């Protein structure tokens, strides 16, 4: 099957609005089940595959997502270009709620996740180059598409990835800021590294849901507020990806 673009939806994005003639695929993978069915269909005349990272009813927490199965399933269906949508907290002052960011770097703070397809006895050990964790041309295409849609988007930023599912302490965010992180999420890794192992083009469109702990004025981060901001930011995803597809 040829797929022009695969989309991994994060928190707040469980189905892809506007996907025509949807077909569901329960893909068998050597790593067990993916987070759910991959839904393929037509969007703006192109073939799109969509997978909800946390499941369609948001039942899979970040540390239990079967990242290997998800990437494998998309690859198996013919995807070669993947845009990951990630809800994040903003650390930098200019990354308040609803900001769109296309990060260019990652710092991985996760643990205990399967980080490689080669993590099985007897498999060849492969050390992928990960100096640039995202595909530059795909990043540039997302930024250009957002701007062509008249949307403000921040080009670049360091995506810190924590274990979750809890949010971070103020001290953890202060440390991440010292480390150089600009935004924080829970699902960016090992997804990006696994995509690289499969030689997929891969980039992230991060939607800021809240200021991370201690980075804004809020005493406490409200989950209701997070989801309200996410709903607003998520509405921009189909127009951006539609434009991306139209651009080729
Ligand atoms: N921290 C980590 N992940 C997140 C946050 C946060 O503050 N907001 C949305 N995803």
Short mmCIF file of C-alpha atoms and ligand atoms in Angstrom, two decimals:
data_model
loop_
_atom_site.label_atom_id
_atom_site.label_comp_id
_atom_site.label_asym_id
_atom_site.label_seq_id
_atom_site.Cartn_x
_atom_site.Cartn_y
_atom_site.Cartn_z
CA UNK A 1 0.00 0.00 0.00
CA UNK A 2 1.35 3.43 -0.69
CA UNK A 3 1.00 5.98 2.06
CA UNK A 4 1.93 9.62 1.48
CA UNK A 5 1.96 10.53 5.14
CA UNK A 6 1.51 8.75 8.45
CA UNK A 7 0.37 10.66 11.50
CA UNK A 8 0.75 9.55 15.09
CA UNK A 9 -1.82 11.38 17.17
CA UNK A 10 -1.03 12.28 20.77
CA UNK A 11 -3.16 13.39 23.69
CA UNK A 12 -6.25 15.16 22.39
CA UNK A 13 -5.98 13.67 18.90
CA UNK A 14 -7.63 10.27 18.67
CA UNK A 15 -9.03 10.34 15.13
CA UNK A 16 -8.16 12.30 12.02
CA UNK A 17 -11.01 14.65 11.02
CA UNK A 18 -11.73 14.71 7.33
CA UNK A 19 -10.20 11.35 6.45
CA UNK A 20 -12.29 9.99 3.56
CA UNK A 21 -13.10 6.32 2.93
CA UNK A 22 -11.44 5.20 6.16
CA UNK A 23 -10.25 1.61 6.43
CA UNK A 24 -9.06 0.03 9.66
CA UNK A 25 -6.01 -2.23 9.88
CA UNK A 26 -5.13 -4.38 12.88
CA UNK A 27 -1.48 -5.03 12.04
CA UNK A 28 0.31 -8.03 13.49
CA UNK A 29 3.80 -7.10 14.58
CA UNK A 30 6.70 -9.13 16.01
CA UNK A 31 6.51 -6.83 19.04
CA UNK A 32 2.86 -7.40 19.93
CA UNK A 33 -0.12 -5.16 19.35
CA UNK A 34 0.07 -1.49 18.41
CA UNK A 35 -1.91 1.08 20.41
CA UNK A 36 -4.89 0.31 18.16
CA UNK A 37 -5.89 -0.05 14.54
CA UNK A 38 -4.15 2.06 11.96
CA UNK A 39 -6.78 3.96 9.98
CA UNK A 40 -5.92 4.70 6.37
CA UNK A 41 -7.88 6.91 4.03
CA UNK A 42 -7.72 9.81 1.65
CA UNK A 43 -7.07 13.35 2.75
CA UNK A 44 -6.84 16.20 0.22
CA UNK A 45 -6.41 13.59 -2.50
CA UNK A 46 -3.45 11.88 -0.81
CA UNK A 47 -3.12 8.65 1.16
CA UNK A 48 -2.88 9.16 4.91
CA UNK A 49 -2.44 6.66 7.75
CA UNK A 50 -3.41 7.59 11.28
CA UNK A 51 -2.63 5.92 14.59
CA UNK A 52 -3.66 7.17 18.04
CA UNK A 53 -0.58 6.73 20.25
CA UNK A 54 -2.58 6.37 23.46
CA UNK A 55 -5.37 4.34 21.86
CA UNK A 56 -8.62 5.80 20.58
CA UNK A 57 -10.02 6.09 24.12
CA UNK A 58 -6.75 7.23 25.67
CA UNK A 59 -6.14 4.07 27.66
CA UNK A 60 -2.40 3.62 27.09
CA UNK A 61 -0.14 5.79 29.30
CA UNK A 62 3.14 7.15 27.88
CA UNK A 63 5.41 4.58 29.57
CA UNK A 64 3.26 1.69 28.35
CA UNK A 65 2.90 2.69 24.72
CA UNK A 66 4.21 -0.09 22.49
CA UNK A 67 6.35 2.29 20.45
CA UNK A 68 8.00 -0.54 18.52
CA UNK A 69 4.69 -2.03 17.45
CA UNK A 70 3.32 1.38 16.47
CA UNK A 71 6.25 2.28 14.22
CA UNK A 72 6.46 -1.23 12.83
CA UNK A 73 2.74 -1.22 11.94
CA UNK A 74 3.01 2.09 10.09
CA UNK A 75 6.11 0.93 8.24
CA UNK A 76 4.47 -2.39 7.41
CA UNK A 77 1.52 -0.56 5.84
CA UNK A 78 3.89 1.35 3.58
CA UNK A 79 4.50 4.59 5.47
CA UNK A 80 7.86 6.23 4.80
CA UNK A 81 7.14 9.69 6.20
CA UNK A 82 5.76 10.14 9.71
CA UNK A 83 4.61 13.25 11.55
CA UNK A 84 4.27 12.75 15.29
CA UNK A 85 1.89 15.03 17.13
CA UNK A 86 2.94 15.48 20.76
CA UNK A 87 1.29 17.37 23.59
CA UNK A 88 3.98 19.13 25.59
CA UNK A 89 4.58 21.56 28.40
CA UNK A 90 6.42 24.78 27.56
CA UNK A 91 9.61 25.57 29.44
CA UNK A 92 10.82 28.58 27.47
CA UNK A 93 8.99 31.89 28.08
CA UNK A 94 7.78 32.13 24.49
CA UNK A 95 6.28 28.64 24.58
CA UNK A 96 3.01 29.29 26.35
CA UNK A 97 -0.20 27.27 25.95
CA UNK A 98 -1.33 26.66 22.34
CA UNK A 99 2.08 27.46 20.84
CA UNK A 100 3.08 25.24 17.92
CA UNK A 101 6.70 24.07 17.93
CA UNK A 102 8.67 21.91 15.52
CA UNK A 103 11.58 20.81 17.73
CA UNK A 104 14.98 19.98 16.29
CA UNK A 105 16.66 18.26 19.22
CA UNK A 106 15.83 15.75 21.95
CA UNK A 107 17.08 14.94 25.43
CA UNK A 108 15.80 11.59 26.63
CA UNK A 109 15.02 11.22 30.36
CA UNK A 110 12.87 8.12 29.99
CA UNK A 111 13.79 4.72 31.39
CA UNK A 112 12.67 1.13 31.18
CA UNK A 113 11.23 1.42 27.68
CA UNK A 114 12.20 -0.76 24.73
CA UNK A 115 14.42 1.59 22.79
CA UNK A 116 15.46 -0.49 19.80
CA UNK A 117 14.15 -3.05 17.32
CA UNK A 118 17.41 -4.88 17.84
CA UNK A 119 16.67 -5.54 21.49
CA UNK A 120 16.22 -9.28 20.90
CA UNK A 121 18.73 -12.11 21.36
CA UNK A 122 20.94 -12.66 18.35
CA UNK A 123 19.93 -9.47 16.54
CA UNK A 124 22.56 -7.42 14.79
CA UNK A 125 23.64 -4.44 16.91
CA UNK A 126 23.10 -1.24 14.98
CA UNK A 127 24.26 2.16 16.21
CA UNK A 128 22.21 4.69 14.28
CA UNK A 129 23.44 8.24 13.83
CA UNK A 130 21.08 10.38 15.90
CA UNK A 131 22.94 13.71 15.95
CA UNK A 132 19.91 15.20 14.21
CA UNK A 133 17.00 13.19 15.60
CA UNK A 134 14.41 14.62 13.20
CA UNK A 135 14.42 14.70 9.41
CA UNK A 136 15.38 18.24 8.42
CA UNK A 137 13.39 18.34 5.17
CA UNK A 138 10.21 17.13 6.88
CA UNK A 139 10.67 19.65 9.72
CA UNK A 140 11.07 22.43 7.18
CA UNK A 141 7.97 21.27 5.29
CA UNK A 142 5.85 21.35 8.47
CA UNK A 143 7.08 24.83 9.36
CA UNK A 144 6.42 26.08 5.82
CA UNK A 145 2.95 24.49 5.78
CA UNK A 146 1.98 26.07 9.12
CA UNK A 147 3.19 29.49 7.96
CA UNK A 148 1.38 29.14 4.65
CA UNK A 149 -1.77 28.54 6.71
CA UNK A 150 -1.09 31.83 8.52
CA UNK A 151 -0.17 30.09 11.78
CA UNK A 152 2.67 31.10 14.06
CA UNK A 153 5.10 28.24 14.63
CA UNK A 154 8.44 28.08 16.40
CA UNK A 155 11.10 26.46 14.23
CA UNK A 156 13.41 24.47 16.49
CA UNK A 157 13.67 23.70 20.16
CA UNK A 158 14.97 21.02 22.48
CA UNK A 159 12.33 18.42 23.31
CA UNK A 160 12.94 16.90 26.73
CA UNK A 161 11.18 13.59 27.17
CA UNK A 162 10.23 12.41 30.67
CA UNK A 163 8.83 9.13 31.86
CA UNK A 164 5.40 10.26 33.06
CA UNK A 165 2.60 9.71 33.48
CA UNK A 166 2.92 12.23 36.29
CA UNK A 167 3.91 15.78 35.47
CA UNK A 168 7.32 16.99 36.62
CA UNK A 169 8.39 18.72 39.82
CA UNK A 170 9.54 22.34 39.66
CA UNK A 171 13.08 21.16 40.43
CA UNK A 172 12.97 18.70 37.56
CA UNK A 173 11.85 21.41 35.15
CA UNK A 174 14.51 23.79 36.52
CA UNK A 175 17.10 21.10 35.84
CA UNK A 176 15.73 20.47 32.36
CA UNK A 177 15.95 24.20 31.67
CA UNK A 178 19.59 24.18 32.77
CA UNK A 179 20.12 21.21 30.48
CA UNK A 180 18.80 23.30 27.60
CA UNK A 181 15.32 21.84 27.19
CA UNK A 182 12.70 24.19 25.73
CA UNK A 183 9.70 21.92 26.03
CA UNK A 184 8.79 18.74 27.83
CA UNK A 185 6.66 15.78 26.84
CA UNK A 186 6.40 12.11 27.71
CA UNK A 187 6.18 10.34 24.37
CA UNK A 188 8.88 11.73 22.08
CA UNK A 189 11.22 8.84 22.88
CA UNK A 190 11.93 6.13 21.94
CA UNK A 191 9.55 6.93 19.07
CA UNK A 192 12.02 9.13 17.17
CA UNK A 193 14.90 6.67 17.54
CA UNK A 194 12.78 3.73 16.42
CA UNK A 195 11.65 5.70 13.38
CA UNK A 196 15.32 6.28 12.52
CA UNK A 197 16.06 2.56 12.90
CA UNK A 198 13.40 1.92 10.26
CA UNK A 199 14.86 4.69 8.05
CA UNK A 200 11.59 6.58 8.19
CA UNK A 201 11.43 10.31 7.61
CA UNK A 202 10.22 11.57 10.96
CA UNK A 203 9.41 14.91 12.56
CA UNK A 204 7.38 16.17 15.50
CA UNK A 205 4.75 18.85 15.65
CA UNK A 206 4.50 19.73 19.34
CA UNK A 207 1.38 21.37 20.74
CA UNK A 208 1.98 23.26 23.97
CA UNK A 209 -0.77 22.44 26.45
CA UNK A 210 0.55 24.29 29.52
CA UNK A 211 3.59 25.93 31.00
CA UNK A 212 5.65 23.18 32.63
CA UNK A 213 5.93 23.10 36.43
CA UNK A 214 7.28 26.40 37.71
CA UNK A 215 7.76 27.79 34.18
CA UNK A 216 4.56 29.89 34.22
CA UNK A 217 2.61 31.72 36.93
CA UNK A 218 0.34 28.82 37.82
CA UNK A 219 0.56 27.37 41.28
CA UNK A 220 -0.81 24.09 40.02
CA UNK A 221 -1.32 22.69 36.54
CA UNK A 222 -4.95 21.86 35.80
CA UNK A 223 -5.66 18.86 33.62
CA UNK A 224 -8.91 20.50 32.43
CA UNK A 225 -6.92 23.49 31.23
CA UNK A 226 -4.39 21.23 29.52
CA UNK A 227 -7.13 19.55 27.52
CA UNK A 228 -8.84 22.85 26.66
CA UNK A 229 -5.59 24.26 25.26
CA UNK A 230 -4.88 21.00 23.47
CA UNK A 231 -8.28 21.00 21.79
CA UNK A 232 -7.61 24.51 20.48
CA UNK A 233 -4.10 23.66 19.27
CA UNK A 234 -5.19 20.34 17.75
CA UNK A 235 -7.68 22.11 15.47
CA UNK A 236 -4.62 23.39 13.56
CA UNK A 237 -3.29 19.94 12.77
CA UNK A 238 -5.47 18.95 9.76
CA UNK A 239 -4.97 22.29 7.95
CA UNK A 240 -1.20 22.12 8.47
CA UNK A 241 -0.95 18.52 7.30
CA UNK A 242 -3.34 19.20 4.41
CA UNK A 243 -1.04 21.98 3.25
CA UNK A 244 1.98 19.73 3.76
CA UNK A 245 0.41 17.09 1.51
CA UNK A 246 -0.50 19.67 -1.09
CA UNK A 247 3.12 20.85 -1.11
CA UNK A 248 4.17 17.33 -2.15
N1 LIG B 1 5.08 17.77 31.14
C1 LIG B 1 5.22 16.63 30.43
N2 LIG B 1 4.40 16.30 29.45
C2 LIG B 1 3.40 17.15 29.16
C3 LIG B 1 3.19 18.34 29.87
C4 LIG B 1 4.10 18.66 30.92
O1 LIG B 1 3.98 19.71 31.58
N3 LIG B 1 2.09 18.92 29.34
C5 LIG B 1 1.67 18.12 28.33
N4 LIG B 1 2.45 17.04 28.23
#
